Short mmCIF file of C-alpha atoms and ligand atoms in Angstrom, two decimals:
data_model
loop_
_atom_site.label_atom_id
_atom_site.label_comp_id
_atom_site.label_asym_id
_atom_site.label_seq_id
_atom_site.Cartn_x
_atom_site.Cartn_y
_atom_site.Cartn_z
CA MET A 1 -114.53 154.15 232.88
CA ASP A 2 -116.17 153.92 229.47
CA TYR A 3 -113.88 152.15 227.03
CA LEU A 4 -116.28 152.74 224.13
CA LEU A 5 -116.95 149.10 223.43
CA THR A 6 -118.93 148.09 220.36
CA ASP A 7 -122.35 146.47 220.89
CA GLU A 8 -120.81 143.10 220.05
CA GLN A 9 -118.07 143.59 222.67
CA ARG A 10 -120.63 144.64 225.29
CA GLU A 11 -122.68 141.53 224.59
CA LEU A 12 -119.61 139.32 224.83
CA ARG A 13 -118.59 140.90 228.13
CA ALA A 14 -122.12 140.48 229.48
CA LEU A 15 -122.07 136.80 228.48
CA ALA A 16 -118.69 136.26 230.18
CA ARG A 17 -119.89 138.10 233.29
CA ASP A 18 -122.98 135.92 233.45
CA ILE A 19 -120.89 132.73 233.21
CA ALA A 20 -118.44 134.12 235.78
CA VAL A 21 -121.15 134.92 238.31
CA ASN A 22 -123.41 131.91 237.79
CA THR A 23 -121.00 129.12 236.85
CA VAL A 24 -117.42 130.01 237.82
CA ARG A 25 -117.87 131.75 241.16
CA PRO A 26 -120.02 129.04 242.79
CA ARG A 27 -117.39 126.40 241.88
CA ALA A 28 -114.21 128.40 242.52
CA GLU A 29 -113.71 127.36 246.13
CA TYR A 30 -114.31 123.68 245.39
CA TYR A 31 -111.76 123.51 242.57
CA ASP A 32 -109.24 125.54 244.55
CA ARG A 33 -109.38 123.10 247.45
CA ALA A 34 -109.66 119.96 245.33
CA ASN A 35 -106.76 120.95 243.03
CA GLU A 36 -108.88 119.48 240.25
CA PHE A 37 -109.41 120.50 236.62
CA PRO A 38 -112.84 122.15 236.11
CA TRP A 39 -114.15 120.12 233.19
CA ASP A 40 -117.81 120.93 233.89
CA VAL A 41 -117.05 124.66 233.65
CA VAL A 42 -114.96 124.16 230.51
CA LYS A 43 -118.02 122.56 228.89
CA VAL A 44 -120.02 125.69 229.70
CA PHE A 45 -117.28 127.84 228.10
CA ALA A 46 -117.46 125.65 225.00
CA GLN A 47 -121.27 125.82 224.80
CA ALA A 48 -121.04 129.62 225.01
CA ASP A 49 -118.53 129.59 222.12
CA LEU A 50 -115.79 131.21 224.21
CA PHE A 51 -113.13 129.02 222.54
CA ARG A 52 -114.19 130.41 219.16
CA ILE A 53 -113.23 133.99 220.06
CA PHE A 54 -109.57 133.78 219.07
CA ILE A 55 -110.02 131.48 216.05
CA PRO A 56 -110.47 132.96 212.54
CA GLU A 57 -113.87 132.55 210.89
CA GLU A 58 -112.51 130.32 208.09
CA TYR A 59 -111.58 127.76 210.78
CA GLU A 60 -114.96 127.87 212.51
CA GLY A 61 -114.09 130.65 214.91
CA LEU A 62 -115.66 134.02 215.56
CA GLY A 63 -112.63 135.88 214.18
CA MET A 64 -112.36 138.24 217.13
CA GLY A 65 -109.13 139.65 218.51
CA VAL A 66 -106.80 139.86 221.47
CA PHE A 67 -109.00 142.62 222.89
CA GLU A 68 -112.13 140.46 223.04
CA LEU A 69 -110.18 137.61 224.63
CA CYS A 70 -108.90 140.06 227.24
CA LEU A 71 -112.45 141.23 228.01
CA VAL A 72 -113.56 137.64 228.61
CA THR A 73 -110.44 136.59 230.55
CA GLU A 74 -110.86 139.58 232.85
CA GLU A 75 -114.49 138.76 233.63
CA LEU A 76 -113.79 135.07 234.28
CA SER A 77 -110.72 135.87 236.43
CA ARG A 78 -112.79 138.23 238.53
CA ALA A 79 -114.52 135.06 239.70
CA CYS A 80 -111.54 132.64 239.54
CA GLY A 81 -108.13 133.19 237.97
CA GLY A 82 -107.45 129.46 237.93
CA ILE A 83 -110.60 128.38 236.11
CA ALA A 84 -110.18 131.23 233.59
CA LEU A 85 -106.83 129.73 232.66
CA ALA A 86 -108.41 126.73 230.94
CA LEU A 87 -109.46 129.23 228.26
CA ALA A 88 -106.44 131.56 228.37
CA GLY A 89 -103.97 128.64 228.40
CA THR A 90 -105.70 127.20 225.35
CA ALA A 91 -105.38 130.54 223.58
CA LEU A 92 -101.65 130.52 224.45
CA GLY A 93 -101.23 126.99 223.10
CA THR A 94 -103.11 127.92 219.92
CA GLU A 95 -101.22 131.13 219.16
CA PRO A 96 -98.14 129.46 217.56
CA LEU A 97 -100.52 127.65 215.20
CA LEU A 98 -102.24 130.92 214.33
CA ILE A 99 -98.93 132.68 213.76
CA MET A 100 -96.89 129.98 212.00
CA GLY A 101 -99.30 127.24 210.99
CA ASN A 102 -100.03 126.49 207.32
CA ASP A 103 -103.54 126.04 206.01
CA ALA A 104 -103.48 122.23 206.37
CA GLN A 105 -102.35 122.47 210.01
CA LYS A 106 -104.96 125.11 210.78
CA LYS A 107 -107.72 123.08 209.12
CA LYS A 108 -106.71 120.02 211.10
CA TYR A 109 -106.53 121.57 214.56
CA LEU A 110 -108.34 124.90 214.80
CA PRO A 111 -111.97 123.73 214.34
CA ARG A 112 -111.52 121.24 217.21
CA ILE A 113 -110.15 123.98 219.45
CA ALA A 114 -112.88 126.41 218.37
CA ALA A 115 -115.58 123.90 219.33
CA GLY A 116 -113.97 123.36 222.74
CA GLN A 117 -113.50 119.65 221.91
CA SER A 118 -109.73 119.93 222.33
CA LEU A 119 -107.87 122.20 224.70
CA ALA A 120 -104.39 123.38 223.79
CA ALA A 121 -101.17 123.96 225.74
CA PHE A 122 -97.86 125.69 225.13
CA ALA A 123 -94.68 123.87 226.13
CA LEU A 124 -91.47 125.85 226.35
CA THR A 125 -90.19 125.65 229.95
CA GLU A 126 -87.79 122.97 231.18
CA ALA A 127 -85.91 122.43 234.43
CA ASP A 128 -82.91 124.41 233.15
CA ALA A 129 -84.70 126.62 230.65
CA GLY A 130 -86.96 129.18 232.34
CA SER A 131 -86.25 132.84 231.62
CA ASP A 132 -83.51 131.68 229.26
CA ALA A 133 -85.61 130.01 226.58
CA SER A 134 -82.54 129.48 224.41
CA ALA A 135 -81.36 126.82 226.90
CA VAL A 136 -84.08 124.34 225.81
CA LYS A 137 -82.62 120.80 225.80
CA THR A 138 -85.58 118.84 224.39
CA ARG A 139 -84.28 117.50 221.08
CA ALA A 140 -86.09 116.97 217.81
CA VAL A 141 -84.09 114.92 215.31
CA ARG A 142 -85.26 114.48 211.74
CA ASP A 143 -85.67 110.84 210.75
CA GLY A 144 -87.26 110.24 207.33
CA GLY A 145 -90.74 111.73 207.34
CA ASP A 146 -90.74 112.26 211.11
CA TYR A 147 -89.01 114.11 213.89
CA VAL A 148 -88.08 112.13 216.98
CA LEU A 149 -88.53 114.08 220.22
CA ASN A 150 -86.71 113.41 223.49
CA GLY A 151 -86.84 115.57 226.61
CA THR A 152 -88.98 116.82 229.48
CA LYS A 153 -91.05 120.00 229.75
CA GLN A 154 -92.19 121.24 233.14
CA TRP A 155 -94.98 123.38 234.55
CA ILE A 156 -97.15 123.22 231.44
CA THR A 157 -100.57 124.83 231.89
CA ASN A 158 -103.41 122.52 230.77
CA GLY A 159 -100.84 119.68 230.84
CA GLY A 160 -102.55 116.29 230.76
CA GLU A 161 -105.96 117.83 230.03
CA ALA A 162 -105.18 119.35 226.61
CA GLU A 163 -105.19 117.30 223.41
CA ILE A 164 -102.99 119.64 221.36
CA TYR A 165 -99.51 120.78 222.46
CA THR A 166 -97.25 123.29 220.77
CA VAL A 167 -93.79 122.16 221.81
CA ILE A 168 -90.49 124.00 221.44
CA ALA A 169 -87.52 121.71 220.79
CA ALA A 170 -83.95 122.07 219.56
CA THR A 171 -83.41 120.90 215.99
CA ASP A 172 -79.88 122.36 215.92
CA PRO A 173 -78.51 122.71 219.47
CA ARG A 174 -75.28 124.37 218.25
CA ARG A 175 -77.28 127.42 217.17
CA GLY A 176 -78.91 128.18 220.56
CA ALA A 177 -82.09 130.24 220.15
CA ARG A 178 -81.77 130.02 216.35
CA GLY A 179 -81.72 126.26 216.52
CA LEU A 180 -85.17 125.97 218.12
CA SER A 181 -88.27 124.81 216.26
CA ALA A 182 -91.97 124.55 217.11
CA PHE A 183 -94.06 121.40 216.68
CA VAL A 184 -97.63 120.33 217.24
CA VAL A 185 -97.80 117.13 219.28
CA GLU A 186 -101.09 115.39 219.96
CA LYS A 187 -101.97 113.68 223.21
CA GLY A 188 -101.84 109.93 222.66
CA THR A 189 -98.81 110.04 220.34
CA PRO A 190 -96.64 107.03 221.31
CA GLY A 191 -93.64 108.18 223.37
CA PHE A 192 -95.51 111.24 224.74
CA ASP A 193 -96.47 110.91 228.41
CA PHE A 194 -97.39 113.05 231.39
CA GLY A 195 -95.30 113.28 234.55
CA LYS A 196 -95.68 115.09 237.85
CA LYS A 197 -98.80 117.19 238.42
CA GLU A 198 -97.96 120.22 240.59
CA ASP A 199 -99.56 121.11 243.92
CA LYS A 200 -99.52 124.91 243.80
CA LEU A 201 -99.93 128.05 245.93
CA GLY A 202 -102.65 129.48 243.68
CA ILE A 203 -104.55 128.95 240.40
CA ARG A 204 -105.15 125.47 241.78
CA ALA A 205 -108.01 124.77 239.37
CA SER A 206 -105.46 124.93 236.58
CA ALA A 207 -103.50 121.78 235.73
CA THR A 208 -99.73 122.37 235.73
CA ARG A 209 -97.90 119.29 234.60
CA GLU A 210 -94.74 117.74 233.26
CA LEU A 211 -94.61 116.48 229.64
CA VAL A 212 -92.23 113.62 228.90
CA PHE A 213 -91.05 112.76 225.38
CA GLN A 214 -89.22 109.47 224.89
CA ASP A 215 -88.46 108.61 221.27
CA CYS A 216 -91.73 110.30 220.37
CA ARG A 217 -92.27 110.29 216.59
CA VAL A 218 -94.00 113.36 215.27
CA PRO A 219 -94.75 113.70 211.54
CA ALA A 220 -92.65 116.36 209.81
CA ALA A 221 -95.99 117.84 208.72
CA ASN A 222 -96.39 119.00 212.35
CA LEU A 223 -93.42 121.39 212.19
CA LEU A 224 -94.75 124.96 212.51
CA GLY A 225 -93.07 127.26 210.00
CA LYS A 226 -89.52 126.18 209.26
CA GLU A 227 -86.72 124.68 211.30
CA GLY A 228 -85.03 127.39 213.37
CA MET A 229 -88.18 129.53 213.68
CA GLY A 230 -89.08 128.30 217.18
CA PHE A 231 -87.67 131.23 219.11
CA ILE A 232 -89.28 133.87 216.92
CA THR A 233 -92.56 131.92 217.25
CA VAL A 234 -92.25 132.12 221.04
CA MET A 235 -91.51 135.86 221.01
CA ARG A 236 -94.35 136.65 218.63
CA THR A 237 -96.68 134.45 220.67
CA PHE A 238 -95.85 136.28 223.91
CA ASP A 239 -96.33 139.67 222.25
CA ARG A 240 -99.92 138.65 221.60
CA THR A 241 -100.63 136.72 224.80
CA ARG A 242 -99.05 138.88 227.52
CA PRO A 243 -102.05 141.25 227.50
CA GLY A 244 -104.08 138.11 228.26
CA VAL A 245 -102.04 137.45 231.42
CA ALA A 246 -102.47 141.13 232.22
CA SER A 247 -106.25 140.84 231.85
CA GLN A 248 -106.21 137.84 234.18
CA ALA A 249 -104.36 140.06 236.68
CA VAL A 250 -106.88 142.90 236.24
CA GLY A 251 -109.76 140.49 236.80
CA ILE A 252 -108.17 139.06 239.95
CA ALA A 253 -107.48 142.55 241.29
CA GLN A 254 -111.03 143.71 240.49
CA GLY A 255 -112.51 140.65 242.20
CA ALA A 256 -110.50 141.34 245.35
CA LEU A 257 -111.46 145.02 245.27
CA ASP A 258 -115.18 144.14 244.92
CA HIS A 259 -114.94 142.01 248.07
CA ALA A 260 -112.95 144.66 249.95
CA VAL A 261 -115.50 147.42 249.26
CA ALA A 262 -118.44 145.22 250.24
CA TYR A 263 -116.70 144.12 253.45
CA ALA A 264 -115.66 147.66 254.40
CA LYS A 265 -119.32 148.71 254.27
CA GLU A 266 -120.42 145.80 256.46
CA ARG A 267 -117.70 145.43 259.07
CA ARG A 268 -118.17 147.68 262.10
CA GLN A 269 -115.52 148.78 264.58
CA PHE A 270 -115.60 151.71 267.01
CA GLY A 271 -119.36 151.80 266.44
CA GLN A 272 -119.22 152.52 262.72
CA PRO A 273 -118.52 150.77 259.40
CA ILE A 274 -114.78 150.61 258.73
CA ALA A 275 -115.58 152.20 255.32
CA SER A 276 -116.11 155.48 257.21
CA PHE A 277 -112.43 155.61 258.25
CA GLN A 278 -110.24 157.68 255.99
CA GLY A 279 -107.41 155.15 256.38
CA ILE A 280 -109.61 152.50 254.73
CA GLN A 281 -111.08 154.92 252.17
CA PHE A 282 -107.64 155.95 250.93
CA MET A 283 -106.61 152.33 250.63
CA LEU A 284 -109.74 151.53 248.58
CA ALA A 285 -109.22 154.63 246.42
CA ASP A 286 -105.63 153.64 245.63
CA MET A 287 -106.72 150.11 244.80
CA ALA A 288 -109.45 151.35 242.43
CA MET A 289 -107.09 153.86 240.76
CA LYS A 290 -104.46 151.22 240.09
CA VAL A 291 -106.93 148.64 238.78
CA GLU A 292 -108.34 151.21 236.35
CA ALA A 293 -104.87 152.28 235.18
CA ALA A 294 -103.93 148.63 234.62
CA ARG A 295 -107.15 147.99 232.69
CA ALA A 296 -106.56 151.02 230.47
CA LEU A 297 -103.03 149.84 229.66
CA VAL A 298 -104.23 146.31 228.91
CA TYR A 299 -107.03 147.49 226.62
CA ALA A 300 -104.78 149.96 224.80
CA SER A 301 -102.09 147.36 224.17
CA ALA A 302 -104.63 144.76 223.02
CA ARG A 303 -106.20 147.25 220.63
CA MET A 304 -102.77 148.11 219.21
CA ILE A 305 -102.12 144.44 218.52
CA ASP A 306 -105.52 143.95 216.86
CA ALA A 307 -104.93 147.03 214.71
CA GLY A 308 -101.81 145.30 213.36
CA LYS A 309 -99.33 147.80 214.81
CA LYS A 310 -95.67 146.79 214.72
CA ASP A 311 -93.31 146.87 217.67
CA VAL A 312 -95.92 145.96 220.25
CA SER A 313 -93.47 144.04 222.50
CA ARG A 314 -92.86 147.01 224.77
CA TYR A 315 -96.56 147.62 225.34
CA SER A 316 -97.45 143.95 225.87
CA ALA A 317 -94.63 143.75 228.42
CA MET A 318 -95.79 146.98 230.13
CA ALA A 319 -99.36 145.71 230.38
CA LYS A 320 -98.26 142.36 231.81
CA ALA A 321 -95.77 143.76 234.33
CA PHE A 322 -97.92 146.68 235.45
CA ALA A 323 -101.19 144.77 235.77
CA SER A 324 -99.61 141.87 237.63
CA ASP A 325 -97.78 144.17 240.06
CA VAL A 326 -101.11 145.93 240.63
CA ALA A 327 -102.84 142.59 241.20
CA MET A 328 -100.30 141.63 243.86
CA GLU A 329 -100.60 144.99 245.62
CA VAL A 330 -104.40 145.18 245.43
CA THR A 331 -104.94 141.61 246.64
CA THR A 332 -102.50 142.19 249.53
CA ASN A 333 -104.44 145.30 250.52
CA ALA A 334 -107.77 143.49 250.16
CA ILE A 335 -106.57 141.17 252.93
CA GLN A 336 -105.59 144.26 254.95
CA VAL A 337 -109.13 145.65 254.61
CA PHE A 338 -110.50 142.34 255.90
CA GLY A 339 -108.02 142.34 258.80
CA GLY A 340 -107.56 138.91 260.42
CA TYR A 341 -110.62 137.54 258.61
CA GLY A 342 -108.83 138.17 255.32
CA TYR A 343 -106.14 135.73 256.39
CA MET A 344 -108.65 132.95 256.88
CA ARG A 345 -109.64 130.42 254.27
CA GLU A 346 -113.37 130.89 254.96
CA TYR A 347 -113.12 134.39 253.48
CA PRO A 348 -112.62 134.89 249.78
CA VAL A 349 -109.72 137.34 249.55
CA GLU A 350 -106.78 135.08 250.45
CA LYS A 351 -107.48 133.07 247.29
CA TYR A 352 -107.22 136.19 245.12
CA PHE A 353 -103.87 136.93 246.77
CA ARG A 354 -102.63 133.39 246.07
CA ASP A 355 -103.92 133.48 242.48
CA ALA A 356 -102.38 136.91 241.76
CA LYS A 357 -98.79 135.84 242.39
CA ILE A 358 -98.42 133.70 239.28
CA THR A 359 -99.19 136.64 236.99
CA GLN A 360 -95.84 138.18 237.98
CA ILE A 361 -94.04 134.97 237.03
CA TYR A 362 -95.32 133.19 233.93
CA GLU A 363 -95.01 134.17 230.28
CA GLY A 364 -91.78 135.84 231.39
CA THR A 365 -91.18 137.11 234.91
CA ASN A 366 -91.65 140.80 235.56
CA GLN A 367 -87.86 141.20 235.60
CA ILE A 368 -87.84 139.87 232.03
CA GLN A 369 -90.72 142.22 231.07
CA ARG A 370 -88.71 145.17 232.39
CA GLN A 371 -85.76 143.97 230.35
CA VAL A 372 -87.96 143.91 227.22
CA ILE A 373 -89.23 147.42 227.96
CA ALA A 374 -85.78 148.85 228.72
CA LEU A 375 -84.12 147.29 225.66
CA ASP A 376 -86.86 148.71 223.45
CA LEU A 377 -86.50 152.12 225.09
CA ILE A 378 -82.77 152.09 224.43
CA ARG A 379 -83.21 150.78 220.87
CA THR A 380 -85.70 153.48 219.93
CA ALA A 381 -84.20 156.37 221.95
CA GLY A 382 -84.92 159.68 220.27
CA ARG A 383 -87.54 158.17 217.92
CA GLN A 384 -91.30 158.72 217.97
CA VAL A 385 -92.91 155.41 219.03
CA GLY A 386 -96.46 154.14 219.36
C1 FAD B 1 -98.13 127.75 237.51
C2 FAD B 1 -97.19 127.87 236.35
C3 FAD B 1 -97.67 127.70 235.06
C4 FAD B 1 -96.78 127.77 233.98
N1 FAD B 1 -97.24 127.52 232.71
C5 FAD B 1 -96.34 127.41 231.70
C6 FAD B 1 -96.76 126.98 230.40
O1 FAD B 1 -97.95 126.74 230.13
N2 FAD B 1 -95.82 126.81 229.44
C7 FAD B 1 -94.50 127.06 229.66
O2 FAD B 1 -93.70 126.87 228.75
N3 FAD B 1 -94.08 127.50 230.87
C8 FAD B 1 -94.96 127.68 231.90
N4 FAD B 1 -94.53 128.10 233.13
C9 FAD B 1 -93.14 128.45 233.34
C10 FAD B 1 -92.89 129.96 233.52
O3 FAD B 1 -93.07 130.63 232.31
C11 FAD B 1 -91.48 130.11 234.12
O4 FAD B 1 -91.57 129.68 235.47
C12 FAD B 1 -90.96 131.52 234.03
O5 FAD B 1 -90.69 131.89 232.71
C13 FAD B 1 -89.68 131.74 234.85
O6 FAD B 1 -88.75 130.73 234.70
P1 FAD B 1 -88.14 130.02 236.00
O7 FAD B 1 -89.26 129.69 236.88
O8 FAD B 1 -87.23 128.96 235.57
O9 FAD B 1 -87.32 131.17 236.72
P2 FAD B 1 -85.80 131.59 236.46
O10 FAD B 1 -85.60 131.91 235.03
O11 FAD B 1 -84.89 130.60 237.09
O12 FAD B 1 -85.73 132.94 237.29
C14 FAD B 1 -85.49 133.00 238.69
C15 FAD B 1 -85.41 134.47 239.09
O13 FAD B 1 -84.33 135.10 238.39
C16 FAD B 1 -84.82 136.22 237.67
N5 FAD B 1 -84.07 136.34 236.41
C17 FAD B 1 -83.77 135.37 235.50
N6 FAD B 1 -83.10 135.89 234.48
C18 FAD B 1 -82.95 137.22 234.72
C19 FAD B 1 -82.34 138.32 234.03
N7 FAD B 1 -81.75 138.15 232.84
N8 FAD B 1 -82.39 139.54 234.59
C20 FAD B 1 -83.00 139.71 235.80
N9 FAD B 1 -83.60 138.72 236.50
C21 FAD B 1 -83.57 137.50 235.96
C22 FAD B 1 -86.29 135.91 237.40
O14 FAD B 1 -87.02 137.11 237.16
C23 FAD B 1 -86.68 135.24 238.71
O15 FAD B 1 -86.95 136.23 239.67
C24 FAD B 1 -95.41 128.06 234.21
C25 FAD B 1 -94.96 128.29 235.51
C26 FAD B 1 -95.80 128.18 236.57
C27 FAD B 1 -95.26 128.37 237.96
#
């Protein structure tokens, strides 16, 4: 489908596709098996200025939008959803700075991120605070010119590899969600350490790690916005980043579909290619239809955000939930097209299936996305929206 991209967007997509095919794809299997962070590929992303996409020009970025980041994330995820996450996870970790950071904070951190010298990470989740972000127990207590952080974050993407962490902590635990605040914490700050590194089902090239804060002193200058603005920072961040997860899902689904079509043309049973059987054709047609519908929803929501539209939460949530459900269905059916071979590690589609699953879980599970959509539907009932 023609999404009427500008010349600049076409060039960017072509660049990302070239990196995906020539750099990401040949290394995807290695990093999946090794459960290792793909630093050599990250350097290629940096050289190609991919980390500049989501950074404003005044901070040495390219000043592009959510849409352009989605285009790139999709192309990279088509080759490997885990490796793509080094970029997308950095965009997630940077978003609170973009939304709430003051000029001094932006000047200090954004050029390093833009150059790909420092990756970023976003740290909200804890053992007892998953879907319920208001249950965050990590404490930040003001002490003179510092805040002192204590607590443990878990499952943080880019954990251990990133230099810059946006961390959500409670400055006033009595106030629940309204007592949360967001801070920038740099790797190497005394009292900030890394714990368990996870061994995961999929996206194994992505580092998922525990962050441990023990009497960690962070300058008050690292508070993003004001005390109590942590929860709103998280919500506004997710509104802008959920289309990114959705584009990861679209890329994974498209990658699996590409393999399924190629295999269906090659594999022969009953004396003919399996692609000649209507049962396979209908499966491929449904897969293609759903991938395209997901892509259209992702692009439309990203364009709405970049156009500065208000009340985008519903559409970001729709894009994320729909595209990730599609990714799970399409990757499952890609294995079906491959038959028993699809179940084997030597063939590429089982990895897409494993990588797809996470897109239904992080940045809010799909149950939470449906809650966001339904609450907005109820809130705006009878009104013209969009
Ligand atoms: C690989 C990986 C990477 C991650 N990266 C990050 C990261 O970079 N930063 C970060 O902060 N977090 C990260 N996370 C955490 C992720 O965002 C959470 O796992 C997710 O939000 C869900 O929380 P939970 O796992 O505690 O599930 P729970 O909240 O315990 O949910 C369990 C089940 O209950 C359902 N449920 C919960 N509440 C409701 C409700 N109100 N209505 C209906 N159903 C409900 C959920 O949908 C789910 O099915 C990552 C997780 C993983 C696995």
